[in-house]
Short mmCIF file of C-alpha atoms and ligand atoms in Angstrom, two decimals:
data_model
loop_
_atom_site.label_atom_id
_atom_site.label_comp_id
_atom_site.label_asym_id
_atom_site.label_seq_id
_atom_site.Cartn_x
_atom_site.Cartn_y
_atom_site.Cartn_z
CA MET A 187 8.47 -0.75 -42.90
CA ALA A 188 7.37 2.85 -43.21
CA GLU A 189 7.16 2.32 -46.93
CA LYS A 190 4.80 -0.61 -46.46
CA LYS A 191 2.58 1.37 -44.15
CA LYS A 192 2.41 4.10 -46.73
CA GLU A 193 1.37 1.63 -49.41
CA GLU A 194 -1.35 0.23 -47.21
CA LYS A 195 -2.59 3.71 -46.57
CA VAL A 196 -2.77 4.53 -50.26
CA ASP A 197 -4.60 1.22 -50.72
CA ASN A 198 -7.14 2.18 -48.13
CA GLU A 199 -7.61 5.58 -49.64
CA GLU A 200 -8.19 4.06 -53.02
CA LYS A 201 -10.69 1.64 -51.58
CA GLU A 202 -12.48 4.57 -50.06
CA VAL A 203 -12.98 6.08 -53.45
CA GLN A 204 -13.53 2.94 -55.45
CA LYS A 205 -16.02 1.19 -53.16
CA GLN A 206 -17.53 -1.72 -55.00
CA ILE A 207 -20.94 -1.83 -53.34
CA THR A 208 -23.38 0.47 -55.07
CA ILE A 209 -26.18 2.56 -53.64
CA ASP A 210 -28.71 -0.06 -54.84
CA ASP A 211 -27.32 -2.40 -52.19
CA LEU A 212 -28.30 -0.11 -49.33
CA PRO A 213 -31.16 -1.28 -47.14
CA GLY A 214 -34.30 0.71 -47.90
CA VAL A 215 -33.16 1.75 -51.36
CA GLY A 216 -35.30 0.26 -54.08
CA GLU A 217 -34.96 0.77 -57.78
CA ALA A 218 -37.04 3.95 -57.85
CA THR A 219 -35.18 5.54 -54.95
CA ALA A 220 -31.82 4.60 -56.42
CA GLU A 221 -32.92 6.24 -59.64
CA LYS A 222 -33.95 9.41 -57.81
CA LEU A 223 -30.66 9.50 -55.94
CA ARG A 224 -28.65 9.09 -59.11
CA GLU A 225 -30.60 11.78 -60.90
CA SER A 226 -29.80 14.18 -58.10
CA GLY A 227 -26.09 13.42 -58.28
CA TYR A 228 -25.81 11.01 -55.33
CA GLU A 229 -24.25 8.18 -57.26
CA ASP A 230 -21.70 6.72 -54.93
CA MET A 231 -21.52 5.73 -51.32
CA MET A 232 -19.17 8.49 -50.25
CA THR A 233 -21.30 11.28 -51.68
CA LEU A 234 -24.30 9.88 -49.85
CA ALA A 235 -22.39 9.28 -46.65
CA VAL A 236 -21.33 12.90 -46.35
CA ALA A 237 -24.68 14.36 -47.41
CA SER A 238 -26.96 16.10 -44.95
CA PRO A 239 -30.48 14.61 -44.63
CA LYS A 240 -31.99 17.99 -45.37
CA ASP A 241 -29.98 18.50 -48.57
CA LEU A 242 -30.66 15.00 -49.73
CA ALA A 243 -34.39 15.31 -49.11
CA GLN A 244 -34.51 18.64 -50.85
CA VAL A 245 -32.73 17.69 -54.04
CA SER A 246 -34.08 14.17 -54.46
CA GLY A 247 -37.65 14.60 -53.20
CA ILE A 248 -37.20 11.76 -50.70
CA ALA A 249 -38.72 12.30 -47.23
CA GLU A 250 -36.18 13.60 -44.74
CA GLY A 251 -36.61 10.65 -42.36
CA ILE A 252 -35.86 8.19 -45.13
CA ALA A 253 -32.99 10.33 -46.36
CA SER A 254 -31.54 10.17 -42.87
CA LYS A 255 -31.72 6.36 -42.80
CA ILE A 256 -30.15 6.07 -46.22
CA ILE A 257 -27.29 8.33 -45.16
CA GLY A 258 -26.78 6.23 -42.04
CA ALA A 259 -26.56 3.06 -44.10
CA ALA A 260 -24.21 4.72 -46.59
CA ARG A 261 -21.95 5.79 -43.73
CA LYS A 262 -21.63 2.24 -42.54
CA ALA A 263 -21.02 0.95 -46.03
CA ALA A 264 -18.54 3.67 -46.91
CA ASP A 265 -16.72 3.23 -43.64
CA VAL A 266 -16.53 6.95 -42.96
CA GLY A 267 -16.13 8.49 -39.57
CA ASN A 268 -12.70 6.90 -39.14
CA PHE A 269 -10.51 8.88 -36.84
CA GLU A 270 -6.94 9.64 -37.70
CA THR A 271 -4.24 9.97 -35.11
CA GLY A 272 -2.13 13.08 -35.00
CA GLU A 273 0.74 10.96 -36.24
CA GLU A 274 -1.22 9.89 -39.31
CA ILE A 275 -2.16 13.45 -40.09
CA MET A 276 1.45 14.48 -39.63
CA GLU A 277 2.50 11.78 -42.06
CA ARG A 278 -0.05 12.91 -44.60
CA ARG A 279 1.05 16.52 -44.18
CA ARG A 280 4.62 15.40 -44.88
CA GLY A 281 3.41 14.47 -48.35
CA VAL A 282 2.50 18.10 -49.11
CA THR A 283 4.38 19.41 -52.13
CA LYS A 284 4.33 22.71 -53.95
CA LEU A 285 3.70 23.64 -57.53
CA THR A 286 5.52 26.55 -59.12
CA THR A 287 3.51 29.46 -60.48
CA SER A 288 6.36 30.34 -62.87
CA SER A 289 7.00 33.55 -60.95
CA LYS A 290 9.58 33.40 -58.21
CA ALA A 291 8.05 36.45 -56.56
CA LEU A 292 4.63 34.81 -56.44
CA ASN A 293 6.13 31.48 -55.31
CA ASP A 294 7.89 33.27 -52.47
CA LEU A 295 4.70 35.02 -51.48
CA LEU A 296 3.02 31.60 -51.27
CA GLY A 297 5.85 30.01 -49.33
CA GLY A 298 7.19 28.14 -52.35
CA GLY A 299 4.22 27.73 -54.68
CA ILE A 300 0.67 26.45 -54.45
CA GLU A 301 0.31 23.58 -51.99
CA THR A 302 -1.23 20.16 -52.33
CA GLN A 303 -4.00 19.20 -49.87
CA ALA A 304 -5.20 22.80 -49.89
CA ILE A 305 -7.34 25.14 -51.94
CA SER A 306 -5.64 28.21 -53.38
CA GLU A 307 -8.04 30.90 -54.44
CA PHE A 308 -7.15 33.66 -56.91
CA TYR A 309 -9.66 36.45 -56.99
CA GLY A 310 -9.91 39.77 -58.69
CA GLU A 311 -11.89 41.76 -61.18
CA PHE A 312 -12.41 40.87 -64.82
CA GLY A 313 -9.11 40.82 -66.73
CA SER A 314 -6.94 40.68 -63.62
CA GLY A 315 -5.20 37.55 -64.88
CA LYS A 316 -6.98 34.74 -63.01
CA THR A 317 -7.51 32.59 -66.09
CA GLN A 318 -3.95 33.24 -67.26
CA ILE A 319 -2.63 31.95 -63.94
CA MET A 320 -4.83 28.84 -64.19
CA HIS A 321 -3.44 28.09 -67.66
CA GLN A 322 0.09 28.58 -66.35
CA LEU A 323 -0.48 26.26 -63.39
CA ALA A 324 -1.90 23.62 -65.73
CA VAL A 325 1.23 23.77 -67.89
CA ASP A 326 3.52 23.83 -64.86
CA ALA A 327 1.91 20.77 -63.26
CA THR A 328 2.92 18.69 -66.28
CA MET A 329 6.57 19.65 -65.81
CA PRO A 330 8.89 17.29 -63.93
CA VAL A 331 9.32 17.72 -60.19
CA GLU A 332 12.89 19.04 -60.63
CA LYS A 333 11.43 21.99 -62.50
CA GLY A 334 8.83 22.75 -59.87
CA GLY A 335 6.06 20.71 -61.49
CA PHE A 336 4.24 17.55 -60.46
CA GLY A 337 4.95 15.53 -63.61
CA SER A 338 1.24 14.87 -63.55
CA HIS A 339 -2.01 15.35 -65.39
CA VAL A 340 -4.46 18.16 -64.70
CA LEU A 341 -8.21 18.36 -64.39
CA MET A 342 -9.71 21.71 -65.25
CA ILE A 343 -13.36 22.52 -64.63
CA ASP A 344 -14.09 25.38 -67.00
CA THR A 345 -17.30 27.21 -66.19
CA GLU A 346 -16.90 30.29 -68.40
CA ASN A 347 -15.59 28.65 -71.55
CA THR A 348 -12.30 30.47 -71.23
CA PHE A 349 -9.93 27.52 -71.63
CA ARG A 350 -7.75 28.18 -74.68
CA PRO A 351 -5.51 25.39 -75.96
CA GLU A 352 -3.65 28.04 -77.98
CA ARG A 353 -2.52 29.65 -74.72
CA ILE A 354 -1.33 26.28 -73.46
CA VAL A 355 0.71 25.89 -76.64
CA GLN A 356 2.29 29.34 -76.23
CA MET A 357 3.11 28.77 -72.57
CA SER A 358 4.47 25.28 -73.24
CA LYS A 359 6.77 26.51 -75.98
CA ALA A 360 8.07 29.26 -73.72
CA LYS A 361 9.11 26.52 -71.28
CA GLY A 362 10.61 24.31 -73.95
CA LEU A 363 7.92 21.69 -73.40
CA ASP A 364 6.26 19.66 -76.13
CA PRO A 365 2.87 21.41 -76.51
CA GLU A 366 1.15 18.25 -77.72
CA GLU A 367 2.26 16.29 -74.68
CA VAL A 368 1.12 19.09 -72.40
CA LEU A 369 -2.28 19.30 -74.09
CA LYS A 370 -2.70 15.54 -73.72
CA SER A 371 -2.18 15.89 -69.97
CA ILE A 372 -4.86 18.53 -69.44
CA HIS A 373 -8.41 17.23 -69.11
CA VAL A 374 -11.00 19.95 -69.48
CA ALA A 375 -14.61 19.62 -68.38
CA ARG A 376 -17.08 22.35 -69.25
CA ALA A 377 -19.61 22.97 -66.51
CA TYR A 378 -22.86 24.34 -67.87
CA ASN A 379 -24.45 25.34 -64.58
CA SER A 380 -23.75 25.17 -60.86
CA HIS A 381 -25.36 21.75 -60.46
CA HIS A 382 -23.22 20.37 -63.26
CA GLN A 383 -20.16 21.97 -61.66
CA ILE A 384 -20.88 20.30 -58.32
CA LEU A 385 -21.31 16.97 -60.06
CA LEU A 386 -17.99 17.36 -61.87
CA GLY A 387 -16.33 18.08 -58.53
CA GLU A 388 -17.76 14.87 -57.14
CA LYS A 389 -16.72 12.91 -60.23
CA ALA A 390 -13.17 14.21 -60.29
CA ALA A 391 -11.96 11.20 -58.33
CA GLU A 392 -12.99 8.86 -61.13
CA LEU A 393 -10.54 10.39 -63.56
CA THR A 394 -7.68 9.53 -61.22
CA LYS A 395 -8.23 5.84 -61.96
CA GLU A 396 -7.03 6.53 -65.48
CA PHE A 397 -4.69 9.49 -65.11
CA PRO A 398 -2.40 10.72 -62.35
CA ILE A 399 -4.18 13.99 -61.56
CA ARG A 400 -2.30 16.18 -59.08
CA LEU A 401 -3.87 19.52 -59.95
CA LEU A 402 -7.57 20.34 -59.95
CA ILE A 403 -8.59 23.73 -61.31
CA VAL A 404 -12.01 25.36 -61.11
CA ASP A 405 -12.20 28.52 -63.24
CA SER A 406 -14.50 30.11 -62.15
CA LEU A 407 -15.56 28.72 -58.79
CA THR A 408 -18.39 31.19 -58.27
CA ALA A 409 -19.62 32.54 -61.63
CA HIS A 410 -22.51 30.08 -62.04
CA PHE A 411 -23.53 30.36 -58.41
CA ARG A 412 -23.47 34.10 -58.64
CA SER A 413 -25.66 34.32 -61.73
CA GLU A 414 -28.09 31.59 -60.70
CA TYR A 415 -28.71 32.75 -57.16
CA MET A 416 -29.22 36.45 -57.47
CA GLY A 417 -31.68 37.67 -54.85
CA ARG A 418 -31.15 37.83 -51.13
CA GLY A 419 -33.74 35.08 -50.64
CA THR A 420 -31.54 32.50 -52.36
CA LEU A 421 -28.31 33.46 -50.64
CA SER A 422 -28.33 30.78 -47.98
CA GLU A 423 -29.08 28.05 -50.50
CA ARG A 424 -26.23 29.28 -52.66
CA GLN A 425 -23.85 29.34 -49.73
CA GLN A 426 -24.84 25.81 -48.76
CA LEU A 427 -24.16 24.48 -52.24
CA LEU A 428 -20.89 26.37 -52.52
CA ASN A 429 -19.85 24.98 -49.17
CA ARG A 430 -20.55 21.43 -50.28
CA HIS A 431 -18.67 22.00 -53.54
CA MET A 432 -15.64 23.48 -51.75
CA HIS A 433 -15.51 20.50 -49.42
CA ASP A 434 -15.62 18.09 -52.36
CA LEU A 435 -12.66 19.94 -53.85
CA LEU A 436 -10.74 19.88 -50.60
CA LYS A 437 -11.45 16.19 -50.14
CA PHE A 438 -10.07 15.51 -53.60
CA GLY A 439 -6.93 17.48 -52.74
CA THR A 440 -6.48 15.58 -49.51
CA ILE A 441 -7.10 12.06 -50.78
CA PHE A 442 -4.99 12.42 -53.92
CA ASN A 443 -2.40 14.80 -52.49
CA ALA A 444 -3.38 17.24 -55.22
CA ALA A 445 -3.28 21.01 -55.41
CA VAL A 446 -6.62 22.71 -55.93
CA ALA A 447 -6.67 26.13 -57.59
CA VAL A 448 -9.86 28.12 -58.01
CA THR A 449 -10.74 31.57 -59.29
CA ASN A 450 -13.27 33.97 -57.87
CA GLN A 451 -14.57 37.35 -58.83
CA VAL A 452 -14.99 40.41 -56.72
CA THR A 453 -18.44 41.70 -56.17
CA ALA A 454 -19.36 44.74 -58.19
CA ARG A 455 -22.65 44.83 -56.35
CA PRO A 456 -22.15 46.76 -53.14
CA ASP A 457 -25.69 45.84 -52.08
CA VAL A 458 -24.78 42.17 -51.76
CA PHE A 459 -21.60 41.96 -49.73
CA PHE A 460 -20.60 44.43 -47.07
CA GLY A 461 -20.41 47.28 -49.56
CA ASP A 462 -16.79 46.50 -50.46
CA PRO A 463 -16.38 46.29 -54.25
CA THR A 464 -13.11 44.37 -53.86
CA ALA A 465 -14.60 41.67 -51.62
CA PRO A 466 -14.54 38.18 -53.14
CA ILE A 467 -17.81 36.39 -53.90
CA GLY A 468 -18.99 33.70 -51.54
CA GLY A 469 -18.16 35.49 -48.32
CA ASN A 470 -17.11 33.39 -45.37
CA ILE A 471 -17.89 30.03 -46.93
CA VAL A 472 -15.25 30.37 -49.60
CA GLY A 473 -12.91 32.27 -47.30
CA HIS A 474 -12.86 29.62 -44.62
CA THR A 475 -12.33 26.67 -46.92
CA ALA A 476 -9.64 28.21 -49.12
CA THR A 477 -6.27 27.93 -47.40
CA PHE A 478 -4.62 30.59 -49.52
CA ARG A 479 -6.36 33.62 -50.95
CA VAL A 480 -4.60 35.79 -53.48
CA TYR A 481 -6.10 39.09 -54.55
CA LEU A 482 -5.05 40.16 -58.04
CA ARG A 483 -5.21 43.62 -59.42
CA LYS A 484 -4.14 45.17 -62.69
CA SER A 485 -1.17 47.43 -62.98
CA LYS A 486 0.61 48.96 -65.96
CA ALA A 487 1.84 47.15 -69.08
CA GLY A 488 0.77 43.58 -68.39
CA LYS A 489 1.85 43.76 -64.76
CA ARG A 490 -0.37 42.38 -62.04
CA ILE A 491 -0.11 42.82 -58.31
CA ALA A 492 -0.83 39.73 -56.25
CA ARG A 493 -1.59 40.17 -52.57
CA LEU A 494 -1.75 37.29 -50.12
CA VAL A 495 -4.78 37.67 -47.88
CA ASP A 496 -5.65 35.79 -44.67
CA SER A 497 -3.01 33.07 -44.71
CA PRO A 498 -2.94 30.77 -41.66
CA TYR A 499 0.85 30.78 -41.41
CA LEU A 500 2.39 33.06 -44.03
CA PRO A 501 2.89 36.79 -43.64
CA GLU A 502 0.68 39.07 -45.71
CA GLY A 503 2.50 40.62 -48.61
CA GLU A 504 2.50 41.45 -52.28
CA ALA A 505 4.25 40.24 -55.40
CA VAL A 506 4.33 41.83 -58.83
CA ILE A 507 4.04 39.46 -61.78
CA GLN A 508 4.07 39.86 -65.53
CA VAL A 509 1.46 38.45 -67.91
CA SER A 510 2.79 38.11 -71.44
CA GLU A 511 2.45 35.82 -74.43
CA ASP A 512 4.85 33.45 -72.68
CA GLY A 513 2.56 33.27 -69.65
CA ILE A 514 3.24 34.26 -66.08
CA SER A 515 6.72 35.39 -65.08
CA ASP A 516 8.58 37.78 -62.86
CA ILE A 517 8.94 41.32 -64.08
CA GLU A 518 11.82 41.46 -66.49
CA ALA A 519 14.86 43.09 -65.02
CA ALA A 520 15.26 46.04 -67.35
P1 ADP B 1040 -9.60 37.06 -65.70
O1 ADP B 1040 -9.06 37.53 -64.41
O2 ADP B 1040 -10.86 37.75 -66.08
O3 ADP B 1040 -9.68 35.58 -65.82
P2 ADP B 1040 -7.61 36.77 -67.74
O4 ADP B 1040 -6.75 35.84 -67.01
O5 ADP B 1040 -8.42 36.23 -68.84
O6 ADP B 1040 -8.54 37.59 -66.75
O7 ADP B 1040 -6.68 37.93 -68.24
C1 ADP B 1040 -6.86 38.55 -69.46
C2 ADP B 1040 -5.62 39.41 -69.68
O8 ADP B 1040 -4.48 38.57 -69.82
C3 ADP B 1040 -5.70 40.21 -70.94
O9 ADP B 1040 -6.34 41.44 -70.70
C4 ADP B 1040 -4.24 40.38 -71.27
O10 ADP B 1040 -3.73 41.47 -70.53
C5 ADP B 1040 -3.60 39.14 -70.75
N1 ADP B 1040 -3.36 38.20 -71.85
C6 ADP B 1040 -4.16 37.22 -72.28
N2 ADP B 1040 -3.63 36.57 -73.33
C7 ADP B 1040 -2.44 37.15 -73.56
C8 ADP B 1040 -1.40 36.96 -74.52
N3 ADP B 1040 -1.48 36.00 -75.45
N4 ADP B 1040 -0.33 37.75 -74.45
C9 ADP B 1040 -0.24 38.72 -73.53
N5 ADP B 1040 -1.19 38.96 -72.60
C10 ADP B 1040 -2.27 38.19 -72.62
MG1 MG B 1041 -11.24 34.32 -66.36
#
């Protein structure tokens, strides 16, 4: 009985993502408007339904009043605005699982590993090991559940061209995994600018039709946004876009019961954020949407110190991890 209910729920969730009606079918959307919407990245009903009229008008050049009507129609068509009972949310939360980081110390710090249905943010200065951790998580997700993995595929949005298949091979071998199989399970999308990155976030759901994706990585979450929106005048626009992107990522995690791991830099520009050079980019927007924030800093001889910051229900604390050719591990007991 419970099993059947679960199946129905998954069915509904899939329907939500795979809606058959297209944006051309919306009242008031002609060919030209549909074209404009598509060009601006509003290709499916759900993306439109959750858009704000102002955003939509701004990026597509459609008048705000019309944008508002289109969004209203998309909401009806996409059947959003459904309420969930506490029981349903509880049931969904029961599905939360954890992915190992390959370091017991770091797993413990995170209450067992990185969680599904949440965003885990790793931030720190250049060379602090963020990309290494993302590679390790990608490898780990392909491992069977008994070994702390998801036995799943991985989607990695690579914004800085730092994905290295050679590292995946090294880390896979260290775990006794078949490197070729692991590489086949990791789907990498280069994002060339922030707009492209947002689009990839929105499109992530499509890949799940073909592959069982349970881990979504964005490395780096903020680099494009940071370089494209430099001056103070563009800050609010940047924050708005980042906010939308973060919510797309979180939605993916929730619908597909996937873990979402992102990296972030610290600001080296004391004029921009509160004068703290170790503050992560993106300020409150990123901070409020990420469920777990881990601050990484370099230590001696390949060691890194990971500090859990601002967790809703875990105590603050630190873990020391080792970065080596084999990947992430605990510090070797000498
Ligand atoms: P970032 O935080 O900028 O993403 P990275 O994750 O790229 O930093 O970390 C780079 C560091 O990882 C290097 O300085 C080095 O210490 C370590 N590292 C990278 N590759 C290897 C390797 N094959 N063997 C040992 N350490 C490595
Ligand atoms: Mg990096």
